[in-house]
mmCIF file of C-alpha atoms in Angstrom:
data_model
loop_
_atom_site.group_PDB
_atom_site.id
_atom_site.type_symbol
_atom_site.label_atom_id
_atom_site.label_comp_id
_atom_site.label_asym_id
_atom_site.label_seq_id
_atom_site.Cartn_x
_atom_site.Cartn_y
_atom_site.Cartn_z
ATOM 1 C CA MET U 178 3.272 27.449 -15.303
ATOM 2 C CA SER U 179 3.121 24.126 -17.108
ATOM 3 C CA THR U 180 6.398 22.404 -17.853
ATOM 4 C CA VAL U 181 4.875 20.712 -20.911
ATOM 5 C CA ALA U 182 6.661 21.499 -24.153
ATOM 6 C CA THR U 183 4.600 23.343 -26.789
ATOM 7 C CA ARG U 184 2.645 20.963 -29.022
ATOM 8 C CA ARG U 185 -0.091 21.198 -31.613
ATOM 9 C CA GLY U 186 -3.073 18.925 -31.975
ATOM 10 C CA HIS U 187 -6.818 18.684 -31.433
ATOM 11 C CA VAL U 188 -7.904 16.409 -28.582
ATOM 12 C CA VAL U 189 -11.578 15.421 -28.436
ATOM 13 C CA LEU U 190 -12.729 14.340 -24.978
ATOM 14 C CA VAL U 191 -15.933 12.341 -24.448
ATOM 15 C CA THR U 192 -16.919 12.480 -20.782
ATOM 16 C CA HIS U 193 -20.082 12.268 -18.714
ATOM 17 C CA HIS U 194 -18.696 14.593 -16.026
ATOM 18 C CA TYR U 195 -17.230 18.049 -16.561
ATOM 19 C CA ALA U 196 -16.954 21.505 -14.994
ATOM 20 C CA PRO U 197 -18.692 23.390 -13.507
ATOM 21 C CA GLU U 198 -19.648 20.157 -11.749
ATOM 22 C CA ARG U 199 -17.406 19.243 -8.817
ATOM 23 C CA GLY U 200 -15.971 15.797 -8.278
ATOM 24 C CA ALA U 201 -12.901 13.682 -8.959
ATOM 25 C CA PRO U 202 -13.364 13.246 -12.754
ATOM 26 C CA GLN U 203 -14.219 16.919 -13.145
ATOM 27 C CA SER U 204 -11.190 18.053 -11.132
ATOM 28 C CA ARG U 205 -8.871 15.761 -13.094
ATOM 29 C CA TRP U 206 -9.896 17.145 -16.462
ATOM 30 C CA ASN U 207 -10.098 20.720 -15.250
ATOM 31 C CA GLU U 208 -6.384 20.556 -14.465
ATOM 32 C CA LEU U 209 -5.528 18.608 -17.619
ATOM 33 C CA ALA U 210 -7.439 21.170 -19.709
ATOM 34 C CA ARG U 211 -5.434 23.953 -18.083
ATOM 35 C CA HIS U 212 -2.100 22.360 -18.949
ATOM 36 C CA PHE U 213 -3.179 21.135 -22.390
ATOM 37 C CA ALA U 214 -4.038 24.748 -23.251
ATOM 38 C CA ALA U 215 -0.653 25.925 -21.960
ATOM 39 C CA ALA U 216 0.960 23.356 -24.260
ATOM 40 C CA GLY U 217 -0.843 24.719 -27.325
ATOM 41 C CA VAL U 218 -3.256 21.804 -27.641
ATOM 42 C CA THR U 219 -6.831 22.431 -28.816
ATOM 43 C CA LEU U 220 -9.368 20.633 -26.629
ATOM 44 C CA SER U 221 -12.996 19.948 -27.485
ATOM 45 C CA VAL U 222 -15.280 18.331 -24.902
ATOM 46 C CA LEU U 223 -18.487 16.409 -25.601
ATOM 47 C CA THR U 224 -20.400 16.285 -22.327
ATOM 48 C CA PRO U 225 -23.930 16.626 -20.924
ATOM 49 C CA PRO U 226 -25.041 19.762 -19.085
ATOM 50 C CA PRO U 227 -24.165 19.942 -15.388
ATOM 51 C CA HIS U 228 -26.431 17.440 -13.603
ATOM 52 C CA TYR U 229 -24.157 15.675 -11.133
ATOM 53 C CA PRO U 230 -24.757 14.441 -8.448
ATOM 54 C CA THR U 231 -28.548 14.873 -8.269
ATOM 55 C CA GLY U 232 -29.335 13.755 -11.818
ATOM 56 C CA GLN U 233 -31.290 16.985 -12.343
ATOM 57 C CA LEU U 234 -30.145 20.028 -14.303
ATOM 58 C CA GLN U 235 -27.864 22.116 -12.061
ATOM 59 C CA THR U 236 -27.728 25.384 -13.988
ATOM 60 C CA ASP U 237 -29.911 27.960 -15.721
ATOM 61 C CA ASN U 238 -26.973 29.260 -17.779
ATOM 62 C CA PRO U 239 -28.348 29.247 -21.354
ATOM 63 C CA LEU U 240 -24.951 28.344 -22.818
ATOM 64 C CA GLN U 241 -24.734 25.154 -20.737
ATOM 65 C CA GLN U 242 -28.056 23.672 -21.851
ATOM 66 C CA PRO U 243 -28.264 20.595 -24.104
ATOM 67 C CA GLY U 244 -27.481 21.468 -27.720
ATOM 68 C CA MET U 245 -25.372 24.511 -26.833
ATOM 69 C CA SER U 246 -21.623 25.053 -26.933
ATOM 70 C CA HIS U 247 -19.405 27.484 -25.078
ATOM 71 C CA ARG U 248 -15.827 28.138 -24.049
ATOM 72 C CA GLY U 249 -14.610 26.555 -20.836
ATOM 73 C CA GLU U 250 -12.428 28.139 -18.202
ATOM 74 C CA HIS U 251 -9.234 27.343 -20.120
ATOM 75 C CA GLY U 252 -10.458 28.150 -23.628
ATOM 76 C CA GLU U 253 -11.607 24.615 -24.432
ATOM 77 C CA ARG U 254 -14.676 24.187 -26.621
ATOM 78 C CA VAL U 255 -17.463 22.522 -24.589
ATOM 79 C CA VAL U 256 -20.331 20.975 -26.566
ATOM 80 C CA ARG U 257 -23.300 20.137 -24.342
ATOM 81 C CA VAL U 258 -24.979 16.927 -25.457
ATOM 82 C CA ALA U 259 -28.361 15.475 -24.513
ATOM 83 C CA TYR U 260 -28.997 13.851 -21.130
ATOM 84 C CA ARG U 261 -31.833 12.192 -19.243
ATOM 85 C CA PRO U 262 -32.748 13.313 -15.723
ATOM 86 C CA HIS U 263 -32.212 10.346 -13.455
ATOM 87 C CA SER U 264 -32.718 8.993 -9.965
ATOM 88 C CA PRO U 265 -29.962 7.517 -7.749
ATOM 89 C CA ARG U 266 -30.781 4.037 -9.087
ATOM 90 C CA LEU U 267 -28.050 2.476 -11.191
ATOM 91 C CA VAL U 268 -30.429 1.560 -14.022
ATOM 92 C CA SER U 269 -31.685 5.139 -14.232
ATOM 93 C CA ARG U 270 -28.136 6.526 -14.221
ATOM 94 C CA THR U 271 -27.038 4.057 -16.885
ATOM 95 C CA ILE U 272 -29.871 5.110 -19.197
ATOM 96 C CA ASP U 273 -28.748 8.727 -18.784
ATOM 97 C CA GLN U 274 -25.192 7.731 -19.716
ATOM 98 C CA MET U 275 -26.445 5.905 -22.805
ATOM 99 C CA VAL U 276 -28.457 8.936 -23.941
ATOM 100 C CA ALA U 277 -25.420 11.195 -23.528
ATOM 101 C CA ALA U 278 -23.157 8.740 -25.364
ATOM 102 C CA TRP U 279 -25.559 8.490 -28.318
ATOM 103 C CA SER U 280 -25.873 12.272 -28.442
ATOM 104 C CA SER U 281 -22.069 12.664 -28.304
ATOM 105 C CA VAL U 282 -21.738 10.647 -31.503
ATOM 106 C CA GLN U 283 -24.402 12.791 -33.159
ATOM 107 C CA ARG U 284 -22.829 16.069 -32.021
ATOM 108 C CA SER U 285 -19.263 15.086 -32.951
ATOM 109 C CA ARG U 286 -19.769 16.751 -36.332
ATOM 110 C CA ASP U 287 -19.673 20.060 -34.420
ATOM 111 C CA ILE U 288 -16.019 19.580 -33.500
ATOM 112 C CA SER U 289 -14.661 18.710 -36.955
ATOM 113 C CA TRP U 290 -12.504 21.831 -37.322
ATOM 114 C CA PRO U 291 -9.615 21.887 -36.826
ATOM 115 C CA PRO U 292 -9.579 18.173 -37.691
ATOM 116 C CA PRO U 293 -9.334 16.069 -34.518
ATOM 117 C CA SER U 294 -6.030 14.294 -33.992
ATOM 118 C CA VAL U 295 -7.105 11.939 -31.171
ATOM 119 C CA VAL U 296 -10.284 10.976 -29.288
ATOM 120 C CA ILE U 297 -10.239 10.231 -25.545
ATOM 121 C CA ALA U 298 -13.205 8.608 -23.811
ATOM 122 C CA THR U 299 -13.128 8.621 -20.027
ATOM 123 C CA VAL U 300 -14.974 6.227 -17.721
ATOM 124 C CA PRO U 301 -17.330 6.677 -15.871
ATOM 125 C CA GLY U 302 -19.729 6.320 -17.584
ATOM 126 C CA ILE U 303 -19.117 3.143 -19.489
ATOM 127 C CA PRO U 304 -21.194 4.121 -22.583
ATOM 128 C CA SER U 305 -18.734 6.986 -23.189
ATOM 129 C CA MET U 306 -16.188 4.356 -24.259
ATOM 130 C CA PHE U 307 -18.345 3.155 -27.126
ATOM 131 C CA ALA U 308 -19.216 6.700 -28.192
ATOM 132 C CA GLY U 309 -15.526 7.606 -28.224
ATOM 133 C CA ALA U 310 -14.680 4.576 -30.353
ATOM 134 C CA ALA U 311 -17.348 5.501 -32.901
ATOM 135 C CA ILE U 312 -16.149 9.109 -33.073
ATOM 136 C CA ALA U 313 -12.524 8.024 -33.510
ATOM 137 C CA ARG U 314 -13.593 5.785 -36.417
ATOM 138 C CA ARG U 315 -15.509 8.680 -37.962
ATOM 139 C CA PHE U 316 -12.417 10.874 -37.981
ATOM 140 C CA LYS U 317 -9.935 7.996 -38.552
ATOM 141 C CA VAL U 318 -7.743 9.042 -35.627
ATOM 142 C CA PRO U 319 -6.240 7.184 -32.618
ATOM 143 C CA PHE U 320 -8.630 6.197 -29.856
ATOM 144 C CA VAL U 321 -7.760 6.388 -26.146
ATOM 145 C CA VAL U 322 -9.757 4.829 -23.309
ATOM 146 C CA GLU U 323 -9.218 6.380 -19.880
ATOM 147 C CA MET U 324 -10.155 3.938 -17.123
ATOM 148 C CA ARG U 325 -10.507 5.774 -13.811
ATOM 149 C CA ASP U 326 -11.622 2.550 -12.134
ATOM 150 C CA ALA U 327 -11.147 -1.168 -12.751
ATOM 151 C CA TRP U 328 -13.816 -1.755 -15.378
ATOM 152 C CA PRO U 329 -15.072 -4.234 -16.544
ATOM 153 C CA ASP U 330 -14.174 -6.079 -13.326
ATOM 154 C CA LEU U 331 -16.364 -3.797 -11.201
ATOM 155 C CA ILE U 332 -19.507 -4.798 -13.091
ATOM 156 C CA GLN U 333 -20.139 -7.881 -10.960
ATOM 157 C CA PRO U 334 -19.600 -6.478 -7.422
ATOM 158 C CA SER U 335 -21.117 -3.067 -8.164
ATOM 159 C CA LYS U 336 -24.310 -4.672 -9.562
ATOM 160 C CA ILE U 337 -24.407 -1.905 -12.163
ATOM 161 C CA LEU U 338 -26.410 -4.207 -14.420
ATOM 162 C CA GLU U 339 -28.823 -5.265 -11.696
ATOM 163 C CA SER U 340 -32.344 -6.006 -12.818
ATOM 164 C CA ARG U 341 -35.348 -8.093 -11.885
ATOM 165 C CA ARG U 342 -34.718 -10.502 -14.709
ATOM 166 C CA PRO U 343 -33.884 -14.157 -13.991
ATOM 167 C CA SER U 344 -30.344 -14.796 -12.756
ATOM 168 C CA ARG U 345 -29.374 -16.546 -16.006
ATOM 169 C CA VAL U 346 -30.316 -13.457 -18.003
ATOM 170 C CA LYS U 347 -28.397 -11.183 -15.627
ATOM 171 C CA ALA U 348 -25.375 -13.472 -15.849
ATOM 172 C CA TYR U 349 -25.521 -13.366 -19.651
ATOM 173 C CA ILE U 350 -25.807 -9.554 -19.728
ATOM 174 C CA THR U 351 -22.922 -9.204 -17.268
ATOM 175 C CA ALA U 352 -20.704 -11.558 -19.288
ATOM 176 C CA LEU U 353 -21.577 -9.755 -22.528
ATOM 177 C CA ALA U 354 -20.741 -6.346 -21.028
ATOM 178 C CA HIS U 355 -17.479 -7.718 -19.632
ATOM 179 C CA ARG U 356 -16.448 -9.097 -23.037
ATOM 180 C CA SER U 357 -17.474 -5.926 -24.868
ATOM 181 C CA ILE U 358 -15.500 -3.618 -22.582
ATOM 182 C CA SER U 359 -12.452 -5.884 -22.601
ATOM 183 C CA ARG U 360 -12.566 -6.100 -26.400
ATOM 184 C CA LEU U 361 -12.760 -2.313 -26.701
ATOM 185 C CA GLN U 362 -9.806 -1.913 -24.337
ATOM 186 C CA SER U 363 -7.740 -4.365 -26.383
ATOM 187 C CA ARG U 364 -8.579 -2.552 -29.634
ATOM 188 C CA ALA U 365 -7.837 0.943 -28.337
ATOM 189 C CA ASP U 366 -4.609 2.588 -29.424
ATOM 190 C CA LEU U 367 -3.944 3.436 -25.779
ATOM 191 C CA VAL U 368 -5.534 2.684 -22.412
ATOM 192 C CA VAL U 369 -4.809 5.210 -19.663
ATOM 193 C CA THR U 370 -5.205 4.014 -16.082
ATOM 194 C CA THR U 371 -4.746 5.827 -12.784
ATOM 195 C CA THR U 372 -2.966 2.965 -10.968
ATOM 196 C CA GLU U 373 0.020 0.730 -11.570
ATOM 197 C CA SER U 374 -1.867 -2.356 -10.379
ATOM 198 C CA PHE U 375 -4.684 -2.092 -12.921
ATOM 199 C CA ALA U 376 -2.155 -1.349 -15.646
ATOM 200 C CA GLU U 377 -0.468 -4.671 -14.816
ATOM 201 C CA ILE U 378 -3.827 -6.485 -15.023
ATOM 202 C CA LEU U 379 -4.483 -5.009 -18.458
ATOM 203 C CA HIS U 380 -0.992 -5.946 -19.671
ATOM 204 C CA GLU U 381 -1.613 -9.523 -18.525
ATOM 205 C CA ARG U 382 -4.836 -9.541 -20.557
ATOM 206 C CA GLY U 383 -2.975 -8.583 -23.698
ATOM 207 C CA VAL U 384 -3.873 -4.896 -23.932
ATOM 208 C CA ARG U 385 -1.274 -3.531 -26.331
ATOM 209 C CA LYS U 386 -0.383 -0.156 -24.845
ATOM 210 C CA VAL U 387 -1.132 1.085 -21.342
ATOM 211 C CA ALA U 388 -0.013 4.318 -19.690
ATOM 212 C CA VAL U 389 -0.377 5.229 -16.019
ATOM 213 C CA VAL U 390 -1.407 8.824 -15.343
ATOM 214 C CA ARG U 391 -2.387 9.057 -11.694
ATOM 215 C CA ASN U 392 -5.041 11.328 -10.301
ATOM 216 C CA GLY U 393 -3.525 14.545 -9.088
ATOM 217 C CA THR U 394 -4.012 17.111 -6.382
ATOM 218 C CA THR U 395 -3.358 20.822 -6.021
ATOM 219 C CA TRP U 396 -3.652 20.667 -2.234
ATOM 220 C CA THR U 397 -0.887 21.806 0.087
ATOM 221 C CA GLU U 398 -0.398 21.160 3.787
ATOM 222 C CA VAL U 399 -3.098 22.478 6.105
ATOM 223 C CA SER U 400 -1.993 23.658 9.537
ATOM 224 C CA PRO U 401 -4.483 22.680 12.261
ATOM 225 C CA PRO U 402 -4.945 25.001 15.233
ATOM 226 C CA PRO U 403 -3.427 23.791 18.504
ATOM 227 C CA THR U 404 -5.790 21.757 20.649
ATOM 228 C CA ALA U 405 -5.507 20.817 24.305
ATOM 229 C CA GLY U 406 -6.139 17.412 25.792
ATOM 230 C CA ARG U 407 -5.754 13.830 24.682
ATOM 231 C CA PRO U 408 -7.878 12.975 21.612
ATOM 232 C CA GLY U 409 -10.494 10.382 22.430
ATOM 233 C CA ILE U 410 -10.120 10.817 26.175
ATOM 234 C CA ASP U 411 -10.109 14.495 27.162
ATOM 235 C CA ARG U 412 -11.784 15.608 23.966
ATOM 236 C CA PRO U 413 -13.382 13.800 21.023
ATOM 237 C CA LEU U 414 -11.153 12.177 18.441
ATOM 238 C CA ARG U 415 -12.227 13.921 15.234
ATOM 239 C CA ALA U 416 -12.446 11.991 11.963
ATOM 240 C CA VAL U 417 -13.764 13.137 8.577
ATOM 241 C CA TYR U 418 -14.704 11.400 5.373
ATOM 242 C CA ALA U 419 -15.283 13.663 2.352
ATOM 243 C CA GLY U 420 -16.206 12.332 -1.056
ATOM 244 C CA THR U 421 -18.673 10.118 -2.857
ATOM 245 C CA ILE U 422 -21.110 8.266 -0.602
ATOM 246 C CA GLY U 423 -21.826 5.200 -2.693
ATOM 247 C CA ARG U 424 -21.644 1.438 -2.769
ATOM 248 C CA ALA U 425 -17.927 1.210 -3.443
ATOM 249 C CA GLN U 426 -17.023 3.276 -0.373
ATOM 250 C CA GLY U 427 -18.656 0.961 2.159
ATOM 251 C CA LEU U 428 -19.173 3.731 4.696
ATOM 252 C CA GLY U 429 -21.506 1.560 6.742
ATOM 253 C CA THR U 430 -18.306 0.066 8.153
ATOM 254 C CA VAL U 431 -17.270 3.511 9.392
ATOM 255 C CA VAL U 432 -20.628 3.978 11.122
ATOM 256 C CA GLU U 433 -20.391 0.539 12.765
ATOM 257 C CA ALA U 434 -16.804 1.220 13.890
ATOM 258 C CA ALA U 435 -17.779 4.581 15.379
ATOM 259 C CA ALA U 436 -20.609 2.955 17.346
ATOM 260 C CA LEU U 437 -18.300 0.187 18.612
ATOM 261 C CA ALA U 438 -15.582 2.634 19.656
ATOM 262 C CA ALA U 439 -18.081 4.847 21.456
ATOM 263 C CA GLU U 440 -19.492 1.835 23.325
ATOM 264 C CA ARG U 441 -15.965 1.111 24.557
ATOM 265 C CA GLY U 442 -15.537 4.581 25.977
ATOM 266 C CA LEU U 443 -13.872 6.501 23.157
ATOM 267 C CA LEU U 444 -14.894 10.121 22.784
ATOM 268 C CA LEU U 445 -15.401 10.326 19.039
ATOM 269 C CA GLU U 446 -16.881 12.658 16.435
ATOM 270 C CA VAL U 447 -17.101 11.504 12.824
ATOM 271 C CA ARG U 448 -18.291 13.683 9.976
ATOM 272 C CA ILE U 449 -19.230 12.161 6.612
ATOM 273 C CA VAL U 450 -19.359 14.866 3.964
ATOM 274 C CA GLY U 451 -20.591 14.386 0.418
ATOM 275 C CA ALA U 452 -23.401 13.028 -1.719
ATOM 276 C CA GLY U 453 -24.345 9.697 -3.210
ATOM 277 C CA ALA U 454 -26.819 6.848 -3.391
ATOM 278 C CA ASP U 455 -26.005 5.467 0.065
ATOM 279 C CA VAL U 456 -26.921 8.585 2.047
ATOM 280 C CA PRO U 457 -30.448 7.415 3.036
ATOM 281 C CA ALA U 458 -29.186 4.000 4.190
ATOM 282 C CA LEU U 459 -26.369 5.591 6.202
ATOM 283 C CA ARG U 460 -28.769 7.996 7.855
ATOM 284 C CA ARG U 461 -30.941 5.087 8.983
ATOM 285 C CA GLN U 462 -27.901 3.152 10.211
ATOM 286 C CA ILE U 463 -26.596 6.096 12.230
ATOM 287 C CA GLN U 464 -29.946 6.446 13.975
ATOM 288 C CA SER U 465 -30.275 2.717 14.568
ATOM 289 C CA LEU U 466 -26.821 2.392 16.157
ATOM 290 C CA ASP U 467 -26.850 5.810 17.832
ATOM 291 C CA ALA U 468 -23.390 6.284 16.319
ATOM 292 C CA PRO U 469 -21.404 9.514 16.899
ATOM 293 C CA VAL U 470 -21.553 10.283 13.189
ATOM 294 C CA THR U 471 -23.103 13.234 11.362
ATOM 295 C CA LEU U 472 -23.884 13.531 7.649
ATOM 296 C CA HIS U 473 -23.188 16.744 5.761
ATOM 297 C CA ASP U 474 -23.749 17.912 2.203
ATOM 298 C CA ARG U 475 -20.856 18.523 -0.143
ATOM 299 C CA VAL U 476 -18.789 21.593 0.758
ATOM 300 C CA SER U 477 -16.605 24.107 -1.065
ATOM 301 C CA ARG U 478 -12.823 23.857 -1.190
ATOM 302 C CA GLU U 479 -12.563 26.650 1.358
ATOM 303 C CA GLU U 480 -14.817 24.758 3.760
ATOM 304 C CA MET U 481 -12.804 21.603 3.105
ATOM 305 C CA VAL U 482 -9.667 23.404 4.296
ATOM 306 C CA ASP U 483 -11.452 24.083 7.572
ATOM 307 C CA LEU U 484 -12.511 20.429 7.823
ATOM 308 C CA TYR U 485 -8.947 19.185 7.339
ATOM 309 C CA ALA U 486 -7.774 21.647 9.991
ATOM 310 C CA TRP U 487 -10.533 20.419 12.327
ATOM 311 C CA ALA U 488 -9.913 16.699 11.818
ATOM 312 C CA ASP U 489 -7.411 14.532 13.644
ATOM 313 C CA THR U 490 -7.613 12.019 10.800
ATOM 314 C CA SER U 491 -9.192 11.681 7.359
ATOM 315 C CA ILE U 492 -10.881 8.467 6.312
ATOM 316 C CA VAL U 493 -10.358 6.716 2.984
ATOM 317 C CA SER U 494 -12.750 3.794 2.691
ATOM 318 C CA LEU U 495 -13.357 1.113 0.060
ATOM 319 C CA ARG U 496 -15.359 -2.102 -0.020
ATOM 320 C CA ASP U 497 -13.729 -5.524 0.095
ATOM 321 C CA TRP U 498 -14.051 -6.060 -3.660
ATOM 322 C CA GLU U 499 -11.155 -7.555 -5.585
ATOM 323 C CA PRO U 500 -11.167 -4.852 -8.336
ATOM 324 C CA LEU U 501 -10.918 -2.130 -5.688
ATOM 325 C CA LYS U 502 -7.474 -3.483 -4.804
ATOM 326 C CA TRP U 503 -6.432 -1.978 -8.139
ATOM 327 C CA THR U 504 -8.002 1.374 -7.311
ATOM 328 C CA VAL U 505 -6.556 4.412 -5.551
ATOM 329 C CA PRO U 506 -9.217 7.003 -4.618
ATOM 330 C CA SER U 507 -8.191 10.454 -5.804
ATOM 331 C CA LYS U 508 -9.098 11.676 -2.326
ATOM 332 C CA LEU U 509 -6.111 9.794 -0.907
ATOM 333 C CA TYR U 510 -3.630 12.108 -2.639
ATOM 334 C CA GLU U 511 -5.534 15.133 -1.368
ATOM 335 C CA VAL U 512 -5.553 13.853 2.209
ATOM 336 C CA ILE U 513 -1.823 13.098 2.176
ATOM 337 C CA ALA U 514 -1.041 16.504 0.647
ATOM 338 C CA SER U 515 -3.126 18.223 3.342
ATOM 339 C CA GLY U 516 -0.935 16.655 6.021
ATOM 340 C CA ASN U 517 -3.828 14.817 7.657
ATOM 341 C CA PRO U 518 -3.071 11.341 9.058
ATOM 342 C CA VAL U 519 -4.940 8.794 6.935
ATOM 343 C CA THR U 520 -7.296 6.180 8.307
ATOM 344 C CA ALA U 521 -7.393 3.782 5.355
ATOM 345 C CA ALA U 522 -9.993 1.024 5.374
ATOM 346 C CA ALA U 523 -8.705 -0.443 2.145
ATOM 347 C CA ALA U 524 -6.525 -3.097 0.562
ATOM 348 C CA GLY U 525 -4.268 -3.325 -2.475
ATOM 349 C CA GLU U 526 -2.466 -0.342 -3.995
ATOM 350 C CA ALA U 527 -4.192 2.285 -1.842
ATOM 351 C CA ALA U 528 -3.186 0.448 1.334
ATOM 352 C CA GLU U 529 0.353 -0.044 0.039
ATOM 353 C CA ILE U 530 0.762 3.688 -0.580
ATOM 354 C CA VAL U 531 -0.335 4.570 2.961
ATOM 355 C CA GLU U 532 1.821 1.883 4.570
ATOM 356 C CA SER U 533 4.942 2.455 2.474
ATOM 357 C CA LEU U 534 4.843 6.212 3.070
ATOM 358 C CA ASP U 535 3.941 5.914 6.752
ATOM 359 C CA ALA U 536 1.026 8.247 6.018
ATOM 360 C CA GLY U 537 -1.385 6.846 8.611
ATOM 361 C CA VAL U 538 -2.996 3.569 9.630
ATOM 362 C CA VAL U 539 -4.397 0.804 7.423
ATOM 363 C CA VAL U 540 -7.120 -1.656 8.434
ATOM 364 C CA PRO U 541 -8.796 -4.342 6.315
ATOM 365 C CA PRO U 542 -11.786 -3.105 4.297
ATOM 366 C CA GLU U 543 -15.242 -3.707 5.787
ATOM 367 C CA ASP U 544 -13.715 -4.654 9.165
ATOM 368 C CA SER U 545 -15.482 -2.403 11.667
ATOM 369 C CA GLU U 546 -13.796 -4.135 14.631
ATOM 370 C CA ALA U 547 -10.311 -3.410 13.288
ATOM 371 C CA LEU U 548 -11.227 0.190 12.532
ATOM 372 C CA ALA U 549 -12.615 0.773 16.017
ATOM 373 C CA GLU U 550 -9.509 -0.808 17.559
ATOM 374 C CA ALA U 551 -7.213 1.441 15.507
ATOM 375 C CA TRP U 552 -8.895 4.562 16.866
ATOM 376 C CA LEU U 553 -8.915 3.178 20.409
ATOM 377 C CA ALA U 554 -5.176 2.459 20.117
ATOM 378 C CA TRP U 555 -4.536 6.101 19.249
ATOM 379 C CA ALA U 556 -6.424 7.183 22.359
ATOM 380 C CA ASP U 557 -4.513 4.692 24.522
ATOM 381 C CA ALA U 558 -1.210 6.000 23.148
ATOM 382 C CA GLY U 559 -2.284 9.547 23.970
ATOM 383 C CA VAL U 560 -0.891 10.867 20.691
ATOM 384 C CA LEU U 561 -1.958 10.859 17.064
ATOM 385 C CA PRO U 562 0.317 9.557 14.308
ATOM 386 C CA LYS U 563 2.017 12.239 12.249
ATOM 387 C CA PRO U 564 2.478 11.523 8.538
ATOM 388 C CA SER U 565 6.116 11.174 7.513
ATOM 389 C CA THR U 566 7.815 13.906 5.511
ATOM 390 C CA ARG U 567 8.337 11.430 2.674
ATOM 391 C CA ALA U 568 4.537 11.136 2.290
ATOM 392 C CA LEU U 569 4.291 14.810 1.384
ATOM 393 C CA ALA U 570 7.366 14.504 -0.828
ATOM 394 C CA TRP U 571 5.866 11.523 -2.669
ATOM 395 C CA VAL U 572 2.693 13.415 -3.509
ATOM 396 C CA GLU U 573 4.776 16.355 -4.699
ATOM 397 C CA ALA U 574 6.746 14.055 -6.994
ATOM 398 C CA ASN U 575 3.909 11.821 -8.231
ATOM 399 C CA ALA U 576 0.584 13.633 -8.106
ATOM 400 C CA LYS U 577 1.039 17.215 -9.248
ATOM 401 C CA PRO U 578 -1.091 18.274 -12.243
ATOM 402 C CA ASP U 579 1.696 19.731 -14.394
ATOM 403 C CA GLN U 580 3.704 16.506 -14.192
ATOM 404 C CA LEU U 581 0.630 14.385 -14.916
ATOM 405 C CA ALA U 582 -0.287 16.515 -17.941
ATOM 406 C CA GLN U 583 3.221 16.086 -19.281
ATOM 407 C CA GLN U 584 2.925 12.308 -18.888
ATOM 408 C CA TYR U 585 -0.439 12.346 -20.662
ATOM 409 C CA LEU U 586 0.748 14.410 -23.601
ATOM 410 C CA THR U 587 3.864 12.299 -23.975
ATOM 411 C CA ALA U 588 1.684 9.163 -24.146
ATOM 412 C CA LEU U 589 -0.522 10.815 -26.798
ATOM 413 C CA ASP U 590 2.590 11.767 -28.763
ATOM 414 C CA GLU U 591 3.755 8.162 -28.752
ATOM 415 C CA ILE U 592 0.578 6.934 -30.496
ATOM 416 C CA GLY U 593 0.616 9.754 -33.042
ATOM 417 C CA GLY U 594 -2.216 11.620 -31.375
ATOM 418 C CA LEU U 595 -0.485 15.032 -31.351
#
């Protein structure tokens, strides 16, 4: 049961991703919705119909079609706004996000009773921020921006505004987007981040009020079956990555590292599980390098339990982009809670968490040589690292949904949003 004290208020959430879709943003707000309801808070959600990750409509449920509204799992009112079917290309996805944001503003009249007390816009996608600001102005209530990643700083490395226009035009568009997002953050009544490091960056930029509400996890320790033999020598060392397969993850490094380690005699089996824009490129790379890596579609939670039990280590991978040093993938908390040793190809706050908790091994991002050497060292030692007990304790103390919901509601209270 939630430990959040009973409150009253009407929270309006503008989000591009929501249940029954599965993913990190969806899981975060599924748990927050559960605990908001337990605290007596009314929640209304403006969101497109389920169409993640393919960009195509994922349901034939008549209540979840554009223009419809229905009750969510926790009693929240879900208003389904317009969307645009899209391809994996960033431009196509961005147009979809813009359509949904525009429609959210139009449909906000449908959630006028009881009167909203606060509007939260969560990123991704970026256009949701501007829709949320417009809706908050309409109702004259506090506006909250939830930054799950380090926007606007990710605009440049992610190439989200890529186009075939001349470089000067692209530079102008990028600078304009950067200024617009930063200005909106500075004008918001509250900015919620998921990491301490990005909160510090925002404070340095003059953002008035910032609260840190980490991503959470409901996972508990998974007990692997006993296995005989030395991993990597007598039997394959088993590694799994499960999550988004996109640009920011840089999973090509994992494929290269697996090929290098195998060339040097390591018995290795890597499974990459998930969906995303980089799947076709990874498939070609695996074939080209003859790497001991297999690609798998997204799996259910029950199947994920089996994967964690199967794996000797779970991979958390990020590109070598400066803004990603201020990012902690939500998957990291899940991996630590499962009891799996972490192989972290990352820098910044994510790397610091793994190192400080002795939760696994950290190598520099996009360094396939270092990653291969880390796995080879485990085989040479003849034993896998075991995460420290304080790693599990830290997740219990810092990443459980009821505690995070309490932090969120307290922050909303402080700006007069409840």
